[in-house]
Amino acid sequence: MRPDRLNPLFAAADSLKGVGAGLARPLEKLGLTRIRDFAYHLPDRFVQRRAVENLDEASVGENVVVALTPVEHRASSGRGPFRVVATDSAGNVCTLTYFGRASYTAKKQLPLGEPRWVAGRLDQYGQMLQIVHPDHVTDSSGAALGQLVEPIYPLSEGLTQGRMGALVHQALEHVEPLPEWIEPALLDRMQWPAWRDALLLAHQGEHPAARDRLAYDELLANSLALLLVKQSNRSRVGTPLVGDGSRRARLQLPFPLTGAQRRAIAEIEGDLTQSAPMLRLLQGDVGSGKTVVALEAMLIAVEAGAQAALLAPTEILARQHYETLKRMAAGTGVEIALLTGRDKGRAREAVLMGLLDGSIDMVIGTHAIFQDTVTYKHLALVVIDEQHRFGVGQRLLLTQKGRRTPHCLAMTATPIPRTLTLAQYGEMDVSKLDEMPPGRQPIDTRVVAVERVEDVIGAIARHIETGQQVYWVCPMVREQESADLAAAEARFAELRERFGDRVVLVHGQLRPEVKDAAMERFARGEAALLVATTVIEVGVDVPNATLMVIEQAERFGLAQLHQLRGRVGRGAAKSTCLLLRGAMLSETARERLALMRETQDGFRLAEEDLRLRGGGELLGTRQSGDTPFRVAQLDQLQRLLPVAHDDARLLVERDGGLTGERGEAARLLLYLFERDWGVQLLRGG
Ligand code: ADP
Ligand code: MG
């Protein structure tokens, strides 16, 4: 339960004055649903204006405060702007330009012949000086306006700076001081303000120390929660699993394992012999061969007389893993079952019985395998595929099934930079598959201007002739969902006209059955061309698909492009990836696409991606490979994460139950940043 004193911070956004149904959506898009979110909605930057005697002293593009006297109101016919022509003390003419409704207030605020202080950005329009939508117009205290530093907030459509500023201001009134959770010596050394002061300051102007403190809080909360997971895991009792090798000996693989695979398996085998449950991350690029490592681990569990479960993020992937593992493990005599939310009736009952009486050794499925109705005879190992799809909190629930805590092996193909591994997976030991199976052909990657789409379609036609298959990926970004969806459907219609019913469409809005049916037609080779939004990102394996087209490639992150591209190049044939780009490309976008051409090393791409994002960009706003942070920015992460991690470790060592004074404060911090699963572990064990 969240401590009472934090409740005001978690009150819903509509408890703020002026937040009605109309603003709910734009606010939600920014992630602003509670008072707390507003308090942490930090300005991108600040504007400060310079008070000038007259416009001779100002330059174009500058934010100024100047006294102007309106000499003419000039309404335009139709939908044009409303203009107020005004002069300064030196006789310079400046036009104040208003669009839409603002015209009405402007007329009243700027009566002819009466001097006013006007604050805004001085622009040039043709030969004319102008200020479009002045920020302020007042008849007193121009000097005060000149002192004013104003925050510029991230906005979404339907919001203005004025409105946002007012809402944040209201929210900050609910912020009461909290006890200090940062080590006093550190606070001193860094000269950081207290929490509430830091919040207020961060909205008032450039205060690097305040911003750092707030970022540090977030990093500390994250590290602390992860270390509490680690601590709690160590104190749990699992089942030591020692395999006799009997099943693994009967495993007939068509290839020798890579060195990296052997190392990972050895590390896992070592963990499994311990009674403290394993908590290990298997990190490996797409195609590095994680599945076989998972299978070996599960076979050890079976050899030791226990059961193993593999959790996949989607129905399709669960089925695919089931088929693959069944095929691989055919000679081992292991009983493998599939269980998803869609299995009903007799078949489902049979699987449930088998898990209960132990006749099923391994189960592959979606989260359905952990529902309350599912009881295991002796579940001792849980493998989680595509770990990044599950939050830490969710993961914890999964491993709490049964009297003894199962060993947990999490797998991820999302390449993340080293710095972020600590932040994302700080509670786990890591095994890395840093070596690709031999014989992989590089994927021929090219950047193509979208104007040449007809050539691309021609290439697809030739490709399909040879009996190979094609992916066509369309972007789907939450903020532009309906437009993106429409674009994907239009593309589908166009390709369908050309290639007939050999084209199928898959996107997130389709009913699961429809989606799966399309996927399965493609997987079976009945469909030659799959048009999809990024639902194919994870794990789908169709070796005969050797051409991928990615539309509006500049809108994807590098990590995401990399994962998408990993869907081709899975068979013996040469594969190609065409990155279609729009006409207007930023310098960064250009560099990103060039990097895709240059390298196929996911870890390298992840590092470069991070570098290209630069210091000022928020980490939490990206759609893929996201970090768990909203406040901390990249440069802060690099500077402060190691400090936060060490600090968290010290705190856990000294006061693992978080019962001391600082410990109590740290609990508040965990709730504040919604890492409360960290706290819940304390109570549980
Ligand atoms: P991922 O790490 O992306 O899950 P997979 O486990 O799906 O990768 O493996 C990708 C492909 O590589 C599969 O077809 C698999 O059979 C094959 N593979 C795995 N290990 C090896 C190996 N050591 N040598 C050759 N091929 C391998
Ligand atoms: Mg995989």
XYZ file of C-alpha atoms and ligand atoms in Angstrom:
713
model
C 0.000 0.000 0.000
C 1.236 3.409 -0.946
C 2.014 5.583 2.092
C -0.777 8.111 2.737
C 1.466 11.113 2.462
C 2.032 10.342 -1.196
C -1.665 10.140 -2.038
C -2.054 13.805 -3.043
C 0.704 13.286 -5.601
C -1.113 10.372 -7.124
C -4.503 12.106 -7.387
C -5.903 12.015 -10.906
C -5.109 14.835 -13.346
C -8.729 15.938 -13.503
C -8.502 17.088 -9.896
C -6.574 20.048 -11.289
C -8.667 23.063 -12.164
C -9.276 23.358 -15.879
C -8.711 19.720 -16.780
C -11.882 18.404 -18.382
C -12.688 15.790 -20.952
C -11.206 17.951 -23.697
C -7.696 17.959 -22.268
C -7.661 14.372 -21.091
C -6.374 12.983 -24.383
C -3.623 15.490 -25.116
C -2.433 15.112 -21.528
C -2.524 11.353 -21.690
C -0.372 11.433 -24.791
C 2.278 13.119 -22.727
C 1.861 10.572 -19.954
C 0.278 13.159 -17.655
C -2.469 11.410 -15.774
C -1.669 12.200 -12.129
C -0.472 15.221 -10.172
C 2.912 13.592 -9.822
C 3.354 13.423 -13.581
C 2.851 17.173 -13.901
C 5.376 17.885 -11.189
C 7.871 15.781 -13.120
C 6.952 17.242 -16.500
C 10.142 19.243 -16.750
C 10.704 22.074 -19.221
C 12.739 21.417 -22.347
C 14.323 24.837 -21.984
C 13.649 28.369 -20.817
C 13.247 31.681 -22.562
C 14.521 34.850 -21.109
C 13.710 38.161 -22.736
C 15.738 41.318 -22.920
C 14.061 44.640 -22.208
C 15.061 47.154 -24.891
C 14.492 50.906 -25.275
C 13.583 50.503 -28.914
C 13.922 47.960 -31.706
C 17.233 49.371 -32.946
C 18.719 47.678 -29.915
C 17.183 44.293 -30.712
C 18.059 41.732 -33.336
C 15.782 39.520 -35.356
C 15.133 36.201 -33.641
C 15.650 37.644 -30.194
C 13.137 37.462 -27.364
C 12.481 41.011 -26.286
C 10.327 43.237 -24.148
C 9.663 46.613 -25.726
C 7.213 49.511 -25.365
C 5.044 49.872 -28.477
C 2.167 52.182 -29.362
C -0.517 50.782 -31.679
C -1.290 53.064 -34.613
C -3.565 50.910 -36.740
C -5.780 47.803 -36.458
C -5.706 45.969 -39.730
C -8.250 43.172 -40.094
C -7.756 41.029 -43.176
C -10.494 39.661 -45.351
C -11.261 35.959 -45.070
C -9.014 33.786 -42.946
C -5.919 35.956 -42.894
C -4.352 37.249 -39.703
C -5.337 40.275 -37.666
C -2.529 42.822 -37.548
C -1.775 45.592 -35.124
C 0.659 48.100 -36.589
C 2.665 49.766 -33.807
C 5.647 52.080 -33.385
C 8.433 52.186 -30.815
C 10.032 55.260 -29.208
C 12.515 55.612 -32.096
C 9.791 55.521 -34.734
C 10.429 51.936 -35.896
C 7.321 50.170 -37.142
C 6.529 46.710 -35.871
C 3.509 44.584 -36.659
C 1.876 42.374 -34.057
C 0.269 39.473 -35.868
C -2.589 37.322 -34.564
C -4.325 34.332 -36.051
C -7.788 32.993 -35.267
C -9.526 33.730 -32.007
C -6.578 35.561 -30.489
C -7.570 38.545 -32.664
C -10.485 39.432 -30.403
C -8.388 39.778 -27.270
C -5.654 41.537 -29.191
C -7.996 44.287 -30.237
C -8.959 44.940 -26.643
C -5.428 44.627 -25.255
C -3.936 47.015 -27.779
C -6.111 50.110 -28.107
C -4.883 52.688 -30.618
C -2.611 55.406 -29.314
C -1.918 53.814 -25.931
C 1.591 52.508 -25.172
C 1.931 48.890 -24.049
C 4.775 46.645 -22.995
C 4.955 43.764 -25.452
C 6.994 40.596 -24.890
C 7.756 38.119 -27.651
C 10.112 36.965 -30.334
C 11.092 39.569 -32.885
C 10.817 38.233 -36.442
C 11.171 39.638 -39.884
C 8.439 39.187 -42.491
C 9.565 40.563 -45.807
C 10.826 44.075 -44.971
C 8.592 44.270 -41.935
C 9.477 43.641 -38.304
C 6.835 41.593 -36.574
C 5.997 39.680 -33.434
C 3.613 36.785 -33.972
C 1.341 36.093 -31.015
C 3.221 38.082 -28.384
C 3.699 36.088 -25.163
C 2.607 39.020 -23.017
C 0.980 42.425 -23.473
C 0.709 44.675 -20.436
C 0.428 48.326 -19.589
C 2.682 48.187 -16.571
C 6.047 46.955 -15.398
C 7.942 46.213 -18.553
C 10.991 45.745 -16.379
C 9.364 42.808 -14.593
C 8.706 41.153 -17.935
C 12.339 41.599 -18.805
C 13.335 39.650 -15.706
C 10.926 36.875 -16.459
C 12.341 33.487 -17.313
C 9.682 31.253 -18.786
C 9.717 27.485 -19.087
C 9.030 25.872 -22.448
C 7.302 22.545 -21.878
C 6.929 19.563 -24.149
C 3.390 19.830 -25.543
C 0.975 17.754 -27.540
C -1.707 18.975 -29.895
C -4.453 20.844 -28.064
C -2.178 22.321 -25.406
C -0.481 25.698 -25.149
C 2.517 26.792 -23.110
C 0.270 29.017 -21.034
C -2.101 26.200 -20.178
C 0.644 23.736 -19.452
C 2.505 26.222 -17.273
C -0.642 26.866 -15.254
C -1.321 23.156 -14.741
C 2.227 22.441 -13.650
C 2.061 25.373 -11.307
C -1.120 24.021 -9.712
C 0.387 20.572 -9.425
C 3.458 21.915 -7.649
C 1.215 23.368 -4.963
C 0.449 19.802 -3.906
C 4.111 18.984 -3.421
C 5.068 18.805 0.253
C 8.605 18.197 1.513
C 9.604 14.559 1.972
C 12.300 13.053 4.157
C 15.700 12.792 2.457
C 16.596 9.472 0.822
C 19.919 10.534 -0.627
C 23.049 9.863 1.399
C 23.774 13.160 3.222
C 27.470 13.155 2.303
C 26.638 12.786 -1.364
C 23.984 15.467 -1.225
C 26.569 17.739 0.318
C 29.300 16.934 -2.141
C 27.025 17.481 -5.126
C 25.412 20.546 -3.557
C 22.023 19.239 -4.496
C 18.846 20.850 -3.171
C 16.271 18.906 -1.170
C 13.644 17.039 -3.187
C 10.837 19.595 -3.105
C 13.182 22.513 -3.703
C 14.717 20.667 -6.621
C 11.293 20.186 -8.211
C 10.362 23.838 -7.798
C 13.720 25.056 -9.066
C 13.681 22.782 -12.080
C 10.536 24.528 -13.277
C 11.850 28.002 -12.583
C 15.005 28.165 -14.635
C 18.248 26.496 -15.620
C 19.280 24.694 -12.452
C 21.592 21.847 -13.392
C 21.990 20.766 -9.772
C 18.225 20.523 -9.331
C 17.815 18.589 -12.574
C 20.638 16.246 -11.608
C 19.102 15.578 -8.260
C 15.764 14.674 -9.767
C 17.417 12.416 -12.301
C 19.472 10.821 -9.577
C 16.323 10.089 -7.601
C 14.930 8.183 -10.512
C 18.127 6.237 -11.079
C 18.411 5.467 -7.389
C 14.827 4.208 -7.240
C 15.495 1.941 -10.182
C 18.769 0.514 -8.902
C 17.370 0.071 -5.446
C 14.342 -1.841 -6.677
C 16.475 -4.125 -8.814
C 18.885 -4.812 -5.967
C 15.993 -5.605 -3.660
C 14.876 -8.159 -6.207
C 18.344 -9.616 -6.212
C 18.473 -9.695 -2.446
C 15.079 -11.276 -2.105
C 15.962 -13.833 -4.727
C 19.091 -14.842 -2.852
C 17.100 -15.528 0.263
C 14.615 -17.724 -1.538
C 14.735 -21.463 -1.722
C 14.811 -23.073 -5.115
C 15.521 -26.578 -6.204
C 19.113 -27.450 -6.995
C 19.017 -29.131 -10.387
C 21.773 -31.562 -11.288
C 21.261 -33.302 -14.596
C 22.754 -36.702 -15.358
C 23.203 -35.831 -19.051
C 20.906 -38.651 -20.175
C 18.480 -36.481 -22.124
C 21.053 -34.117 -23.500
C 23.032 -37.076 -24.818
C 20.062 -38.013 -26.986
C 19.725 -34.523 -28.397
C 20.575 -34.601 -32.084
C 21.501 -31.164 -33.318
C 22.329 -30.643 -36.989
C 25.181 -28.308 -35.993
C 27.922 -28.010 -33.396
C 27.317 -25.373 -30.717
C 29.257 -22.142 -30.919
C 31.760 -21.315 -28.217
C 29.441 -18.628 -26.891
C 26.569 -21.084 -26.649
C 28.738 -23.585 -24.778
C 29.882 -20.918 -22.348
C 26.333 -19.751 -21.686
C 25.137 -23.302 -21.114
C 27.975 -23.923 -18.673
C 27.096 -20.769 -16.734
C 23.472 -21.776 -16.562
C 24.342 -25.313 -15.526
C 26.423 -23.866 -12.699
C 23.566 -21.692 -11.485
C 21.085 -24.529 -11.569
C 23.085 -26.639 -9.143
C 22.629 -23.940 -6.483
C 19.671 -23.834 -4.159
C 19.317 -20.070 -4.554
C 17.202 -19.633 -7.657
C 19.009 -18.603 -10.828
C 18.294 -15.123 -12.102
C 20.134 -14.902 -15.386
C 19.776 -12.907 -18.548
C 20.785 -14.445 -21.843
C 21.623 -11.595 -24.150
C 22.141 -12.393 -27.791
C 21.534 -10.773 -31.099
C 18.805 -12.031 -33.377
C 19.889 -15.367 -34.806
C 22.640 -15.966 -32.287
C 20.983 -19.212 -31.250
C 19.313 -18.592 -27.908
C 16.663 -21.259 -28.414
C 19.063 -24.142 -28.231
C 20.591 -22.741 -25.057
C 17.117 -22.586 -23.528
C 16.458 -26.157 -24.586
C 19.651 -27.412 -22.960
C 18.700 -25.665 -19.738
C 15.229 -27.157 -19.792
C 16.625 -30.615 -20.458
C 18.782 -30.302 -17.349
C 15.634 -29.610 -15.343
C 13.932 -32.660 -16.822
C 16.948 -34.863 -16.190
C 16.777 -33.748 -12.571
C 13.170 -34.918 -12.412
C 11.511 -31.501 -12.583
C 9.423 -29.539 -15.068
C 10.363 -26.518 -17.144
C 8.219 -23.807 -18.726
C 8.954 -21.417 -21.551
C 7.027 -18.177 -21.683
C 6.675 -16.363 -25.002
C 5.279 -12.859 -25.411
C 2.758 -13.751 -28.113
C 0.620 -16.643 -29.218
C 2.423 -16.914 -32.551
C 5.826 -17.089 -30.940
C 4.663 -19.644 -28.433
C 3.476 -21.887 -31.239
C 6.675 -21.396 -33.169
C 8.830 -22.241 -30.177
C 6.696 -25.278 -29.526
C 7.213 -26.583 -33.072
C 10.946 -25.866 -33.003
C 11.582 -27.407 -29.609
C 9.499 -30.449 -30.383
C 11.493 -30.997 -33.541
C 14.859 -30.463 -31.829
C 14.036 -32.582 -28.811
C 12.407 -35.395 -30.759
C 14.992 -37.995 -29.783
C 15.137 -37.134 -26.111
C 11.876 -38.725 -25.047
C 10.762 -35.528 -23.365
C 7.035 -34.771 -23.239
C 6.380 -31.231 -24.497
C 3.029 -29.414 -24.477
C 1.670 -26.108 -25.743
C -0.668 -24.005 -23.639
C -2.064 -20.654 -24.718
C -5.092 -18.599 -23.794
C -6.850 -19.879 -26.855
C -6.690 -23.544 -25.955
C -10.039 -24.591 -24.529
C -11.981 -27.693 -23.589
C -10.569 -31.221 -23.684
C -7.161 -30.353 -25.095
C -6.640 -27.782 -22.381
C -7.817 -30.174 -19.666
C -5.378 -32.788 -20.884
C -2.456 -30.363 -20.658
C -3.523 -29.217 -17.196
C -3.702 -32.833 -16.045
C -0.300 -33.575 -17.496
C 1.266 -30.626 -15.710
C -0.357 -31.639 -12.459
C 0.615 -35.310 -12.571
C 4.048 -34.606 -14.019
C 3.594 -36.551 -17.257
C 4.353 -33.341 -19.161
C 7.989 -32.311 -18.758
C 8.007 -29.035 -20.618
C 5.306 -26.543 -21.396
C 5.562 -23.738 -23.922
C 3.016 -20.956 -23.853
C 1.901 -17.435 -23.257
C 1.192 -16.010 -19.807
C -1.669 -18.532 -19.688
C 0.855 -21.009 -18.304
C 0.975 -19.030 -15.068
C -2.712 -18.581 -14.405
C -4.047 -19.676 -11.066
C -5.836 -22.605 -12.643
C -2.538 -24.087 -13.771
C -0.840 -26.269 -11.175
C 2.505 -27.915 -11.676
C 3.780 -31.075 -10.094
C 7.271 -29.687 -9.879
C 8.094 -26.569 -11.839
C 11.760 -25.748 -11.317
C 12.790 -23.634 -14.310
C 11.082 -20.774 -16.097
C 12.509 -19.445 -19.351
C 11.198 -16.077 -20.477
C 11.696 -15.248 -24.123
C 11.965 -11.667 -25.318
C 12.361 -10.447 -21.793
C 11.927 -6.778 -22.664
C 8.257 -7.318 -23.299
C 7.703 -8.096 -19.657
C 8.274 -5.651 -16.833
C 10.277 -6.668 -13.802
C 7.090 -6.646 -11.734
C 5.406 -9.097 -14.050
C 8.449 -11.281 -14.093
C 8.391 -11.491 -10.324
C 4.828 -12.706 -10.244
C 5.702 -15.433 -12.688
C 8.496 -16.819 -10.624
C 6.477 -16.913 -7.459
C 4.505 -19.901 -8.615
C 4.877 -22.867 -6.317
C 6.392 -23.381 -2.869
C 9.904 -23.200 -4.143
C 11.006 -20.397 -6.408
C 11.822 -21.671 -9.872
C 15.097 -20.792 -11.525
C 14.637 -18.051 -14.060
C 16.358 -17.610 -17.390
C 15.370 -14.477 -19.278
C 16.319 -14.057 -22.914
C 16.501 -10.922 -24.977
C 17.558 -10.000 -28.461
C 17.092 -6.299 -27.887
C 20.573 -4.942 -28.148
C 21.078 -2.320 -25.511
C 24.190 -0.352 -24.728
C 26.344 -1.423 -21.824
C 25.364 1.568 -19.739
C 21.744 0.611 -19.935
C 22.199 -3.061 -19.153
C 22.817 -2.139 -15.547
C 19.715 0.038 -15.465
C 17.490 -2.475 -17.136
C 18.770 -5.762 -15.789
C 20.788 -4.747 -12.746
C 19.337 -7.568 -10.679
C 20.491 -10.326 -13.009
C 23.645 -12.129 -13.935
C 24.312 -11.845 -17.632
C 25.427 -14.368 -20.230
C 26.128 -12.954 -23.627
C 26.044 -14.744 -26.971
C 28.614 -12.595 -28.698
C 29.372 -15.005 -31.488
C 27.134 -15.823 -34.440
C 26.751 -19.362 -35.725
C 29.096 -19.808 -38.682
C 28.049 -19.372 -42.301
C 25.717 -16.449 -41.841
C 25.606 -14.317 -44.943
C 25.550 -10.584 -44.426
C 22.238 -8.994 -45.352
C 22.616 -6.680 -48.300
C 21.177 -3.450 -46.918
C 20.326 -0.468 -49.108
C 18.728 2.898 -48.608
C 16.229 3.756 -51.331
C 14.289 6.997 -51.827
C 10.570 6.419 -51.584
C 10.049 7.957 -55.033
C 11.535 4.762 -56.398
C 8.838 2.604 -54.883
C 7.808 1.339 -58.345
C 11.289 -0.119 -58.854
C 11.028 -1.736 -55.458
C 7.713 -3.326 -56.359
C 9.316 -4.577 -59.556
C 12.104 -6.150 -57.518
C 9.505 -7.818 -55.324
C 7.810 -9.297 -58.368
C 11.086 -10.818 -59.565
C 11.824 -12.044 -56.076
C 8.503 -13.795 -55.683
C 8.979 -15.464 -59.088
C 11.926 -17.372 -57.625
C 9.681 -18.800 -54.925
C 11.104 -16.716 -52.089
C 9.072 -14.594 -49.711
C 9.002 -10.940 -48.791
C 8.253 -8.791 -45.735
C 6.937 -5.277 -46.186
C 7.064 -3.336 -42.943
C 5.083 -0.149 -42.293
C 5.707 2.106 -39.311
C 3.214 2.281 -36.493
C 3.774 4.909 -33.877
C 1.286 5.324 -31.098
C 0.911 9.086 -31.560
C -0.051 8.705 -35.178
C -1.780 5.418 -34.959
C -4.786 6.064 -37.171
C -2.785 7.736 -39.928
C -0.179 4.965 -39.850
C -2.825 2.297 -39.908
C -4.492 3.906 -42.902
C -1.134 4.105 -44.691
C -0.430 0.430 -44.008
C -3.843 -0.594 -45.291
C -3.445 1.551 -48.398
C -0.089 -0.063 -49.104
C -1.621 -3.475 -48.595
C -4.455 -2.670 -51.023
C -1.967 -1.485 -53.610
C 0.241 -4.563 -53.325
C -2.772 -6.787 -53.351
C -3.925 -5.260 -56.596
C -0.578 -6.161 -58.043
C 0.058 -9.567 -56.482
C -3.433 -10.825 -55.653
C -4.157 -13.023 -52.669
C -0.530 -13.965 -52.249
C -0.381 -10.837 -50.101
C -1.466 -10.898 -46.453
C -1.749 -8.146 -43.885
C -0.928 -8.242 -40.183
C -1.268 -5.414 -37.707
C -2.089 -4.882 -34.069
C -5.702 -3.867 -34.581
C -6.702 -7.154 -36.166
C -8.425 -9.815 -34.152
C -5.863 -12.360 -32.927
C -7.398 -15.203 -34.975
C -7.241 -13.150 -38.160
C -3.695 -12.124 -37.417
C -2.558 -15.653 -36.665
C -4.253 -17.046 -39.739
C -2.402 -14.550 -41.931
C 0.891 -15.231 -40.155
C 0.435 -18.933 -40.541
C -0.307 -18.678 -44.260
C 2.935 -16.795 -44.607
C 4.886 -19.190 -42.414
C 3.592 -22.146 -44.453
C 4.635 -20.421 -47.670
C 1.110 -20.041 -49.020
C 1.432 -16.275 -48.934
C 4.445 -14.706 -50.605
C 4.257 -11.190 -49.269
C 3.512 -10.168 -45.706
C 2.598 -6.544 -45.129
C 2.965 -5.804 -41.453
C 3.432 -3.184 -38.835
C 6.102 -3.976 -36.312
C 4.259 -6.980 -34.875
C 6.764 -9.142 -36.723
C 9.559 -7.540 -34.785
C 9.995 -10.320 -32.347
C 11.106 -13.862 -33.007
C 9.156 -14.872 -36.138
C 11.183 -17.369 -38.125
C 10.521 -17.897 -41.839
C 13.866 -18.817 -43.433
C 12.428 -18.609 -46.949
C 11.713 -14.893 -46.496
C 14.785 -13.233 -47.952
C 13.679 -9.732 -48.860
C 12.496 -7.076 -46.465
C 11.233 -3.632 -47.357
C 10.947 -1.136 -44.516
C 8.862 1.881 -45.317
C 9.688 5.272 -43.753
C 12.753 3.677 -42.261
C 13.837 7.002 -40.783
C 11.004 6.784 -38.285
C 12.388 3.679 -36.645
C 15.095 3.560 -34.029
C 18.299 1.772 -34.923
C 17.686 -1.040 -32.496
C 14.274 -1.605 -33.967
C 15.507 -1.562 -37.560
C 18.140 -4.021 -36.565
C 15.627 -6.394 -35.057
C 13.346 -6.130 -38.024
C 16.168 -6.830 -40.413
C 16.983 -9.911 -38.391
C 13.800 -11.514 -39.736
C 15.602 -12.108 -43.031
C 18.963 -13.766 -43.544
C 17.795 -16.829 -41.653
C 18.296 -19.392 -44.400
C 21.074 -20.316 -46.801
C 20.000 -17.871 -49.520
C 21.298 -14.322 -49.811
C 19.009 -11.760 -48.210
C 18.301 -8.124 -48.901
C 16.875 -5.304 -46.822
C 15.610 -2.154 -48.527
C 15.211 0.880 -46.315
C 12.746 3.239 -47.968
C 13.316 6.778 -46.865
C 11.257 9.935 -47.167
C 12.448 13.114 -48.847
C 13.066 15.213 -45.738
C 15.794 13.620 -43.689
C 17.535 15.113 -40.701
C 21.281 14.758 -40.404
C 20.832 12.242 -37.613
C 18.358 10.203 -39.629
C 20.854 10.077 -42.480
C 23.586 8.866 -40.162
C 21.298 6.265 -38.682
C 20.421 4.762 -42.031
C 24.059 4.841 -43.120
C 24.985 2.874 -40.012
C 22.428 0.241 -40.873
C 24.197 -0.242 -44.171
C 27.544 -0.382 -42.506
C 27.158 -2.903 -39.707
C 25.140 -5.854 -38.578
C 26.417 -5.941 -35.058
C 23.442 -5.219 -32.801
C 25.530 -4.185 -29.844
C 27.490 -1.717 -31.936
C 24.248 -0.299 -33.343
C 22.894 0.108 -29.852
C 25.949 2.078 -28.747
C 25.802 4.281 -31.818
C 22.086 4.825 -31.422
C 22.694 6.117 -27.952
C 25.456 8.387 -29.168
C 23.329 9.790 -31.990
C 20.512 10.637 -29.668
C 22.756 13.181 -28.006
C 22.697 14.444 -24.480
C 19.507 16.446 -24.380
C 17.079 13.870 -25.602
C 14.855 12.188 -23.100
C 15.372 8.492 -22.991
C 11.855 7.493 -22.196
C 10.219 8.953 -25.260
C 11.472 6.476 -27.765
C 9.230 3.688 -28.896
C 11.673 0.843 -28.880
C 14.659 -0.122 -26.811
C 13.218 2.250 -24.297
C 14.901 2.744 -21.005
C 12.744 2.691 -17.915
C 13.421 6.396 -17.336
C 11.367 9.505 -17.854
C 13.307 12.086 -15.891
C 16.935 11.094 -16.366
C 18.522 12.122 -19.623
C 21.312 10.404 -21.395
C 24.219 12.411 -20.054
C 22.829 12.183 -16.536
C 22.481 8.474 -16.904
C 26.100 8.147 -17.873
C 27.331 10.372 -15.082
C 24.998 9.360 -12.301
C 23.906 5.780 -12.813
C 27.125 4.234 -11.493
C 26.912 6.465 -8.414
C 23.258 5.582 -7.850
C 23.962 1.902 -8.250
C 26.775 1.955 -5.685
C 24.701 4.017 -3.312
C 21.801 1.601 -3.643
C 24.071 -1.348 -3.010
C 25.423 0.239 0.168
C 21.934 0.977 1.387
C 20.780 -2.591 0.777
C 23.856 -3.966 2.518
C 23.359 -1.795 5.586
C 19.611 -1.802 5.801
C 18.241 -4.497 3.504
C 14.829 -4.309 5.138
C 14.614 -0.537 4.610
C 13.606 -0.028 8.219
C 16.063 2.686 9.269
C 15.358 6.368 8.845
C 16.918 6.551 5.419
C 15.395 3.218 4.544
C 11.923 4.547 5.296
C 12.600 7.535 3.089
C 13.833 5.220 0.357
C 10.511 3.382 0.502
C 8.791 6.644 -0.349
C 11.153 7.034 -3.249
C 10.269 3.592 -4.569
C 6.579 4.446 -4.485
C 7.162 7.829 -6.009
C 8.802 6.233 -9.023
C 6.452 3.307 -9.030
C 9.041 0.708 -8.236
C 6.792 -0.442 -5.411
C 7.282 -4.078 -6.357
C 10.650 -3.522 -4.718
C 8.904 -2.709 -1.447
C 6.455 -5.543 -1.747
C 9.299 -8.010 -1.869
C 10.404 -6.806 1.538
C 7.144 -7.816 3.058
C 6.955 -11.088 1.121
C 10.288 -12.482 2.064
P 17.637 -16.380 -31.596
O 18.814 -16.120 -30.736
O 17.308 -15.227 -32.459
O 16.462 -16.925 -30.836
P 17.529 -18.954 -32.822
O 17.668 -19.762 -31.612
O 16.171 -18.849 -33.426
O 18.122 -17.507 -32.620
O 18.555 -19.491 -33.907
C 18.614 -18.978 -35.204
C 18.937 -20.059 -36.198
O 20.267 -20.499 -36.043
C 18.074 -21.285 -36.048
O 17.692 -21.730 -37.311
C 18.989 -22.266 -35.347
O 18.652 -23.598 -35.646
C 20.335 -21.914 -35.902
N 21.457 -22.208 -35.004
C 21.486 -22.077 -33.657
N 22.697 -22.416 -33.173
C 23.462 -22.745 -34.230
C 24.818 -23.193 -34.378
N 25.625 -23.341 -33.334
N 25.264 -23.442 -35.631
C 24.453 -23.282 -36.694
N 23.174 -22.890 -36.623
C 22.676 -22.616 -35.407
Mg 14.468 -16.399 -30.454
